mmCIF file of C-alpha atoms in Angstrom:
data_model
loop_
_atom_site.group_PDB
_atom_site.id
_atom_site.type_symbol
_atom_site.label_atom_id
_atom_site.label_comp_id
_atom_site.label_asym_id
_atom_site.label_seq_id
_atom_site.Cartn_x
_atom_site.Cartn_y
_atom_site.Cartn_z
ATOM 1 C CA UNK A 87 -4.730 3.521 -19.937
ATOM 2 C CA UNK A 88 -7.299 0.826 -21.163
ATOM 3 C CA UNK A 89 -11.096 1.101 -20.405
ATOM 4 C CA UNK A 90 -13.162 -1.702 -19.840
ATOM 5 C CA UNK A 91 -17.461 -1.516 -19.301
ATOM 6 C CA UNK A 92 -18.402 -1.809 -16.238
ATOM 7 C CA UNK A 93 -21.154 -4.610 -16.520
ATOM 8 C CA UNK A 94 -24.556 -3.437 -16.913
ATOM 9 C CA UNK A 95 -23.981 0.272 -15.055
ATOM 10 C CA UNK A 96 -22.464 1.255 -19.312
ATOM 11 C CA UNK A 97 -19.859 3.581 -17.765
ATOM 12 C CA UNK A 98 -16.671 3.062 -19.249
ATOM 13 C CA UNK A 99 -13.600 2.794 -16.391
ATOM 14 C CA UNK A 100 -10.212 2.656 -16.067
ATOM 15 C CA UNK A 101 -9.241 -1.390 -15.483
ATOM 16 C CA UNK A 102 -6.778 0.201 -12.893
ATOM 17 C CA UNK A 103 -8.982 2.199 -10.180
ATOM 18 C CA UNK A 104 -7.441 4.411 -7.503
ATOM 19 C CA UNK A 105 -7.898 2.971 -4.002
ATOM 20 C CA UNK A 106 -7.696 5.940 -1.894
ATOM 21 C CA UNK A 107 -7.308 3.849 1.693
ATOM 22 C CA UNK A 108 -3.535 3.545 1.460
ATOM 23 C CA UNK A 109 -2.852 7.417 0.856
ATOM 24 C CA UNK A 110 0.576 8.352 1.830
ATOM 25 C CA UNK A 111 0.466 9.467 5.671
ATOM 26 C CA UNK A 112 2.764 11.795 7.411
ATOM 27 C CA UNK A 113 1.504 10.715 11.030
ATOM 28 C CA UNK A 114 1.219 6.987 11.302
ATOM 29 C CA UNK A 115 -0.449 6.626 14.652
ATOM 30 C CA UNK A 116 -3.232 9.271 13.792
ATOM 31 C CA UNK A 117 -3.222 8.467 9.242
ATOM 32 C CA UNK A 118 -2.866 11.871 8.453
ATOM 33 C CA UNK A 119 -2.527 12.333 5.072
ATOM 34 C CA UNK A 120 0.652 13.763 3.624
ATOM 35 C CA UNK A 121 -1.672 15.935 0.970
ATOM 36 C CA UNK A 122 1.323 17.089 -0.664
ATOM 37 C CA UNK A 123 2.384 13.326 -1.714
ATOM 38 C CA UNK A 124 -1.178 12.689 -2.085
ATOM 39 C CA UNK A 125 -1.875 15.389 -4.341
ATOM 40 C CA UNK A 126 0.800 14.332 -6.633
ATOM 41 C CA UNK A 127 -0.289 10.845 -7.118
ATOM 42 C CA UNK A 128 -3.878 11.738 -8.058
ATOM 43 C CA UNK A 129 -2.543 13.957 -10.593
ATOM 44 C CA UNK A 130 -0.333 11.753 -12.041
ATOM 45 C CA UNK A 131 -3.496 9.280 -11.796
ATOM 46 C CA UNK A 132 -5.388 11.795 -13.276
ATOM 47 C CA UNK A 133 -2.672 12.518 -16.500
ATOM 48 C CA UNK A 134 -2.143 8.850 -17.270
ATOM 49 C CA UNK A 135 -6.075 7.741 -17.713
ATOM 50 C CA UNK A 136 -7.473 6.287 -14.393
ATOM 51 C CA UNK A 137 -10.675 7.377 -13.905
ATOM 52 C CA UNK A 138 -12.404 5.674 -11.437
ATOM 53 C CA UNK A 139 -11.052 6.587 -7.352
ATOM 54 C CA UNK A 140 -12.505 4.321 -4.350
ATOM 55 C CA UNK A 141 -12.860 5.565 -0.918
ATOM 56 C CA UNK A 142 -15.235 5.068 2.132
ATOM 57 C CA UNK A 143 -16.653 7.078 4.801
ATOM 58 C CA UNK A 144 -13.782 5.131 7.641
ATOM 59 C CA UNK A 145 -10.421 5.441 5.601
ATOM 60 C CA UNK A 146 -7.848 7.454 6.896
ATOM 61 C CA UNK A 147 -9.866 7.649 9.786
ATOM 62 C CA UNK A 148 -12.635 5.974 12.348
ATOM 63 C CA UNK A 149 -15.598 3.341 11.985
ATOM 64 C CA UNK A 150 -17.901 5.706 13.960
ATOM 65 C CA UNK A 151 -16.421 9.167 13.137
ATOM 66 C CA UNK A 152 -15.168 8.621 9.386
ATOM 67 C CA UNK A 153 -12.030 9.941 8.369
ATOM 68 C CA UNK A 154 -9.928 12.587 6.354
ATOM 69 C CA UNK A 155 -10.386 10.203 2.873
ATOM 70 C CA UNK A 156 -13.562 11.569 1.235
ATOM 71 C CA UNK A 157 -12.349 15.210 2.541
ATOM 72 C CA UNK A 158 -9.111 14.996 0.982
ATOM 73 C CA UNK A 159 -10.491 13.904 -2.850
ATOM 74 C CA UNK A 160 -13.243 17.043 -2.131
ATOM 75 C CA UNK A 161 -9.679 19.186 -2.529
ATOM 76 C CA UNK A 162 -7.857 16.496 -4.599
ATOM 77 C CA UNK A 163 -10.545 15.831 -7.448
ATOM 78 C CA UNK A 164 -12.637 19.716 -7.297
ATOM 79 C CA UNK A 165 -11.257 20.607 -10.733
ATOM 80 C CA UNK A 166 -11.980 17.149 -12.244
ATOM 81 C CA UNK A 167 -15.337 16.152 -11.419
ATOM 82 C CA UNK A 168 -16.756 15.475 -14.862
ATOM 83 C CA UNK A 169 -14.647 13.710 -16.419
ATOM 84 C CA UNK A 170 -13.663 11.036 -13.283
ATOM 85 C CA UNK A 171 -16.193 8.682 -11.537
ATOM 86 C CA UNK A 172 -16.141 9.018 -7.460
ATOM 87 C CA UNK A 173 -16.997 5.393 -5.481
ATOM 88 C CA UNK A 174 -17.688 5.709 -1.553
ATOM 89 C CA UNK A 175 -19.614 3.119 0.644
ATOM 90 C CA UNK A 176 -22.226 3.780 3.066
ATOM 91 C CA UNK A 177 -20.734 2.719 6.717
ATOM 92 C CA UNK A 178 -23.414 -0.277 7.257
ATOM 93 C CA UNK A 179 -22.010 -0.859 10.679
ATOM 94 C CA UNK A 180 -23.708 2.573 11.615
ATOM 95 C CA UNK A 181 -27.050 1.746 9.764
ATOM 96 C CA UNK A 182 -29.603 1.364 12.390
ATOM 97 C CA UNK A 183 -33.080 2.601 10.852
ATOM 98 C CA UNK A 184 -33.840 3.707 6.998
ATOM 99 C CA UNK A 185 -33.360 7.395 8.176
ATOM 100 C CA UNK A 186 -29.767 6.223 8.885
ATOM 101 C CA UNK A 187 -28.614 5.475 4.859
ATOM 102 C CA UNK A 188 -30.134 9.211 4.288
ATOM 103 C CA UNK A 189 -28.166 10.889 6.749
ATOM 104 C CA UNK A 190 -24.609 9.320 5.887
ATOM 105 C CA UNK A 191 -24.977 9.706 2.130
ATOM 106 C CA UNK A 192 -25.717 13.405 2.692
ATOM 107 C CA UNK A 193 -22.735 13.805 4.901
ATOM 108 C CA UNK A 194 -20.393 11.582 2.409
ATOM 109 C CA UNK A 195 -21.891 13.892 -0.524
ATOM 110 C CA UNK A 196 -20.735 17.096 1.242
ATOM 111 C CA UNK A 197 -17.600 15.247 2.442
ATOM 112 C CA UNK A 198 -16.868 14.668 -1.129
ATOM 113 C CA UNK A 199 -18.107 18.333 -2.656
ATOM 114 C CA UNK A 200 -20.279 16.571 -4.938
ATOM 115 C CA UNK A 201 -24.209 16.426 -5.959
ATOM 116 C CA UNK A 202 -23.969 12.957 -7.077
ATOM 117 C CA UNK A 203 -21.947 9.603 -6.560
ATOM 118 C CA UNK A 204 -20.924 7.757 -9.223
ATOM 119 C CA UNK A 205 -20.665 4.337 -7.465
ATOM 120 C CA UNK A 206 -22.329 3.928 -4.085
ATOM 121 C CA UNK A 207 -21.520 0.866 -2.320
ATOM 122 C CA UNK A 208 -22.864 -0.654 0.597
ATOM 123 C CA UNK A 209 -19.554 -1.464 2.747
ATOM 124 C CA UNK A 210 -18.193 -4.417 3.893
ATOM 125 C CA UNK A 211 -21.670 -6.918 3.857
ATOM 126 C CA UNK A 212 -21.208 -9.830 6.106
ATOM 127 C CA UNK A 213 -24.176 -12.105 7.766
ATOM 128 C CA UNK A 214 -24.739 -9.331 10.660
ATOM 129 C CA UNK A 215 -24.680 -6.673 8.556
ATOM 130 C CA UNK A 216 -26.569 -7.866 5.636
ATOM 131 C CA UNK A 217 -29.876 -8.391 8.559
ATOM 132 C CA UNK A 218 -29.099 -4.822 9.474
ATOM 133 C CA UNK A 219 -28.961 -3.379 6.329
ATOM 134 C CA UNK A 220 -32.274 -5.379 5.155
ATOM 135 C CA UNK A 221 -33.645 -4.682 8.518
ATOM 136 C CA UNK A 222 -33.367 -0.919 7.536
ATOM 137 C CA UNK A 223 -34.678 -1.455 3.974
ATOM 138 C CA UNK A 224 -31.567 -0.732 1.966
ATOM 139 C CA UNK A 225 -33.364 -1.319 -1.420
ATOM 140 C CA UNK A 226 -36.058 1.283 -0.742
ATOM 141 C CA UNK A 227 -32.725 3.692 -0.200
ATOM 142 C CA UNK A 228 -31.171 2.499 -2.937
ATOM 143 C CA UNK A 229 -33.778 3.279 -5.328
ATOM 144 C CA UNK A 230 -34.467 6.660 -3.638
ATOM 145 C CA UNK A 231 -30.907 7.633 -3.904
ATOM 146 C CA UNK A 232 -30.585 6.910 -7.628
ATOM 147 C CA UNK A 233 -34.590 8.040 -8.085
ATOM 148 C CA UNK A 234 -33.428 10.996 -6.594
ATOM 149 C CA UNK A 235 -29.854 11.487 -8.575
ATOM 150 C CA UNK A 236 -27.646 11.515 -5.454
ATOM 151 C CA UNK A 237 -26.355 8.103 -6.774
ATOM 152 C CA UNK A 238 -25.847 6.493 -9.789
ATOM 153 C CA UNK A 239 -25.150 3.131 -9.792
ATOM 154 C CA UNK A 240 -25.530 0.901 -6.609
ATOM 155 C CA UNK A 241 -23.604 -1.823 -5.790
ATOM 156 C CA UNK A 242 -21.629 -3.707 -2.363
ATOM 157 C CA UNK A 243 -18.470 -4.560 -1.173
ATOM 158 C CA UNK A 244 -18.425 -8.394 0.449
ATOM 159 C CA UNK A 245 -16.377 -9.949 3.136
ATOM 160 C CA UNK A 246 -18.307 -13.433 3.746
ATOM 161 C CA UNK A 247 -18.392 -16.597 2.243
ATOM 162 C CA UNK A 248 -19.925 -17.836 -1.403
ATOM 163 C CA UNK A 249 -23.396 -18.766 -0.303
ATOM 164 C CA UNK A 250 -24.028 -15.741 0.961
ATOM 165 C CA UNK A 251 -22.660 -13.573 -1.615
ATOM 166 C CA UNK A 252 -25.474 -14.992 -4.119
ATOM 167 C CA UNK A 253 -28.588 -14.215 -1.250
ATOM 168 C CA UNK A 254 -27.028 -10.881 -1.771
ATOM 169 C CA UNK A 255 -26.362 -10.740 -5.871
ATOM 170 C CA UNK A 256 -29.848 -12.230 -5.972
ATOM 171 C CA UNK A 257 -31.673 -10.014 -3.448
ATOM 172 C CA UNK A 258 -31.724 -6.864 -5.570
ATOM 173 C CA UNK A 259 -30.771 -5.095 -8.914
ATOM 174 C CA UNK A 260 -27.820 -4.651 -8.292
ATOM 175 C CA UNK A 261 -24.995 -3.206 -11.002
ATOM 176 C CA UNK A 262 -21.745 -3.998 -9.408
ATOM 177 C CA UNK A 263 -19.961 -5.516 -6.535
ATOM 178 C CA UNK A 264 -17.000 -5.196 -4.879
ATOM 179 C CA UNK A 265 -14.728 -8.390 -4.160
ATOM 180 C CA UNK A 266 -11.672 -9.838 -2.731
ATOM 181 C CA UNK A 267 -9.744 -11.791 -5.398
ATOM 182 C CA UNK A 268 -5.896 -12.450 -6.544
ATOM 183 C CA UNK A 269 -4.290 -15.708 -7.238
ATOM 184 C CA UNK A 270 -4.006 -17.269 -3.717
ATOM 185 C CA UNK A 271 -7.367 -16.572 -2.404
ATOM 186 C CA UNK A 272 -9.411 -17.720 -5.555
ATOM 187 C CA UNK A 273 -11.255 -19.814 -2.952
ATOM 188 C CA UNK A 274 -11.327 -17.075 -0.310
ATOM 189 C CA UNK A 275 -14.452 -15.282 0.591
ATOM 190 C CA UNK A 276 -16.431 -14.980 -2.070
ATOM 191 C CA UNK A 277 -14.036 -16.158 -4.727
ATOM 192 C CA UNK A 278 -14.247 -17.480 -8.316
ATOM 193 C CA UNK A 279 -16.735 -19.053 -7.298
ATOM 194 C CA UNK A 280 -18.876 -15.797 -6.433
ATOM 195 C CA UNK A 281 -17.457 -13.550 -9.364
ATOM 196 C CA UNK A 282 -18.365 -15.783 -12.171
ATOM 197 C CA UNK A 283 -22.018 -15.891 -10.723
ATOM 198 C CA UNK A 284 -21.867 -11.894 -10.086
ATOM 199 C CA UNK A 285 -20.702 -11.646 -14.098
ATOM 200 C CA UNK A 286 -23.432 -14.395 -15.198
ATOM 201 C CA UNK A 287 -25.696 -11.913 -13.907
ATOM 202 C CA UNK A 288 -24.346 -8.958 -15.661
ATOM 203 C CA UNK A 289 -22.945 -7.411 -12.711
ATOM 204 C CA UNK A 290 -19.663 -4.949 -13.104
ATOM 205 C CA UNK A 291 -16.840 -6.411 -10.551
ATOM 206 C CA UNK A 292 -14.411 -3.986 -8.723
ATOM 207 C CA UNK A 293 -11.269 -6.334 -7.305
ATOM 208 C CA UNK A 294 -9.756 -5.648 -4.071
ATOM 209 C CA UNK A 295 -6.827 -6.614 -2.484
ATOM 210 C CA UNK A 296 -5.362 -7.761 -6.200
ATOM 211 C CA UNK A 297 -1.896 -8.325 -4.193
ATOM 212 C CA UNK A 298 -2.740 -9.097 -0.935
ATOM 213 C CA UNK A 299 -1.924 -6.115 1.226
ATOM 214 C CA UNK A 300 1.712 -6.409 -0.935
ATOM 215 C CA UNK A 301 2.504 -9.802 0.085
ATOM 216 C CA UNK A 302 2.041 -10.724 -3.814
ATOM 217 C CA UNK A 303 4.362 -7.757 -4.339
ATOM 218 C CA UNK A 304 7.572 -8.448 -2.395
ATOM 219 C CA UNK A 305 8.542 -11.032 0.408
ATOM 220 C CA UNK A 306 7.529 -13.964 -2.344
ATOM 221 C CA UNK A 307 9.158 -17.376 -0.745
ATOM 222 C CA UNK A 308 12.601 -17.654 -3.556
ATOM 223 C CA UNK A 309 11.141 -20.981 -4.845
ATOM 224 C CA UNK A 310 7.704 -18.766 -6.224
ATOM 225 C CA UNK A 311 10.189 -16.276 -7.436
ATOM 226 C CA UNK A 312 12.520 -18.361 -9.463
ATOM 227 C CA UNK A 313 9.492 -19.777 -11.069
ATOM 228 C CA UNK A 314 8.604 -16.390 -11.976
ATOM 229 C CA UNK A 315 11.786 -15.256 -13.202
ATOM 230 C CA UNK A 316 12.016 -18.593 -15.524
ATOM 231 C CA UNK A 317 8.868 -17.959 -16.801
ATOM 232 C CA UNK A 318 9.745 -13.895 -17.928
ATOM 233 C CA UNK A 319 12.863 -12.577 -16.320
ATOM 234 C CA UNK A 320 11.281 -9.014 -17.364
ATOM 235 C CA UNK A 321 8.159 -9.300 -15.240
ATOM 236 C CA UNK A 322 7.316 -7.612 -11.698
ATOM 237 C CA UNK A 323 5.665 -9.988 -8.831
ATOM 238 C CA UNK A 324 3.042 -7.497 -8.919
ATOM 239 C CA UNK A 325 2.695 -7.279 -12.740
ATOM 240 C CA UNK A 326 2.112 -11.546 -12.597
ATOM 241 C CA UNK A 327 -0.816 -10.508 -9.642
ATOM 242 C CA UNK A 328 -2.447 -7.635 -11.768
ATOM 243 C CA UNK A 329 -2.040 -9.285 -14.776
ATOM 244 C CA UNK A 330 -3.732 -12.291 -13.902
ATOM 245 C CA UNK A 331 -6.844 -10.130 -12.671
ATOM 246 C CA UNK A 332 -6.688 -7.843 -15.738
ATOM 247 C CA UNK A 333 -6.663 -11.522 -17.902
ATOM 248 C CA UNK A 334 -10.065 -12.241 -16.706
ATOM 249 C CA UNK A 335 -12.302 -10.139 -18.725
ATOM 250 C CA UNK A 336 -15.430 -10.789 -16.167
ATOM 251 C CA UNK A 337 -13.275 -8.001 -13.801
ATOM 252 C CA UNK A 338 -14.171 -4.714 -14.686
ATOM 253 C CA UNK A 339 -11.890 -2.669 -12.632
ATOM 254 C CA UNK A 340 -8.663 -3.717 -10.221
ATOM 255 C CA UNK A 341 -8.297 -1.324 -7.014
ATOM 256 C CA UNK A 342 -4.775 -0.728 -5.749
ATOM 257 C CA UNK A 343 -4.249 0.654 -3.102
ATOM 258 C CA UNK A 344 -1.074 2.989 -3.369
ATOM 259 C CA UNK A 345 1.265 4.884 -0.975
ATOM 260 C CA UNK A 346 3.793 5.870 -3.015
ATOM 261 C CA UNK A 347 4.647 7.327 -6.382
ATOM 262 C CA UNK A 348 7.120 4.688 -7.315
ATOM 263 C CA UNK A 349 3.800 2.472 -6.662
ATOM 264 C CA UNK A 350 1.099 4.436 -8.678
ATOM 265 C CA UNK A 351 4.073 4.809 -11.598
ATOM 266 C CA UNK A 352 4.859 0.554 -11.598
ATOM 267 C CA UNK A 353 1.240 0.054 -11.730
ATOM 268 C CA UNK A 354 0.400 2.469 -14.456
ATOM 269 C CA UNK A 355 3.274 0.944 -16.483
ATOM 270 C CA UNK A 356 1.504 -2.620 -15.760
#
């Protein structure tokens, strides 16, 4: 596995990060987690060099009552704690006071086994819940949390447009963000535009959606994939999408969501 830095934050990371919100399910309607399956991938993770696993308080789960994500990696990752780095996100949507961002932390840190989180993110900042989140004086939080070691490094995950993605880069110290980006939606959200300003500032940048929910992965129109094929016959659709992420050395780390093994193995060959 290759390691890149992750912008100012120092910690060296795996440029191919587990994102733990497409775990293989055994119940579709409720997203129970086959743990078996599960269990399987994250070792195999675990054996071929990723070190860096992303999940949130919802995943697998509800907005308001959280789900089985963070409990699972308590059992999946309790041998492995020192040597892997754990991202979670506070749920903003339930932030309505400062006292708020102290009581889900403590319940994500027990939900995850752990004293300390490695990357703490707030989730999903949009206009609405960037005024709650300020409302509730997220920086004072922030700087508590890390003040008091229950975090490490704090950084957000962003579904809004460019403009607003620099109020927020610009509104505190943060170390890294958290960003949709692949090769159709350079323009989407906060897009090139926002990630080259994030890296000008020294920020680490976690990639989501690197293949677009696996439309970049299969289901390409034929014309895209005979261009593809010309190009290098050898090459996967989703080894052009990574590639092109991993070929930008501004990203530190690309998330990927995985369900299966044949998934996690592909990728780790990428």
């Amino acid at each position: 596995m290759l390691y890149r830095e992750m912008g100012k934050t120092g910690e060296l990371v795996s440029i191919l990060g587990f994102g733990c919100m497409r775990l293989p399910i055994i119940d579709g309607k409720n997203s129970i987690i086959d743990e078996k399956k599960a269990t399987e991938m994250i070792e195999y993770a675990l054996d071929h060099g990723i070190n860096y696993f992303d999940t949130a308080y919802p995943y697998h789960g509800s907005m308001e009552g959280g789900g089985a994500s963070e409990p699972f990696l308590k059992k999946a990752l309790h041998n492995h704690r020192k040597g892997i780095k754990i991202a979670t996100k506070s749920p903003t949507w339930l932030i309505n006071e400062y006292s708020d961002f102290e009581k889900y932390l403590d319940i994500q840190l027990e939900r995850l086994g752990t004293d300390y989180i490695d990357f703490y993110l707030l989730h999903t900042l949009n206009t609405r819940l960037w005024a709650a989140a300020k409302k509730a004086d997220y920086a004072k939080f922030l700087d508590n949390a890390i003040k008091s070691g229950k975090i490490k490094h704090a950084g957000f995950s962003f579904h809004d447009n460019a403009l607003l993605f620099k109020e927020i880069v610009d509104s505190y110290d943060w170390e890294f963000c958290q960003i949709q980006h692949n090769y159709i939606d350079e323009n989407y959200q906060a897009g090139k535009e926002g990630l080259d300003y994030a890296a000008k500032k020294g920020l680490g940048i976690v990639i989501m959606e690197p293949l677009r929910g696996g439309s970049l992965a299969k289901n390409l129109p034929d014309e895209v994939l005979n261009v593809l094929k010309r190009a290098n016959p050898e090459r996967s659709a989703p080894d052009w999408a990574l590639s092109w992420l991993w070929n930008n050395s501004d990203i530190s780390i690309v998330l990927s969501g995985m369900t299966t093994m044949e998934q996690l193995e592909e990728n780790v060959k990428i």
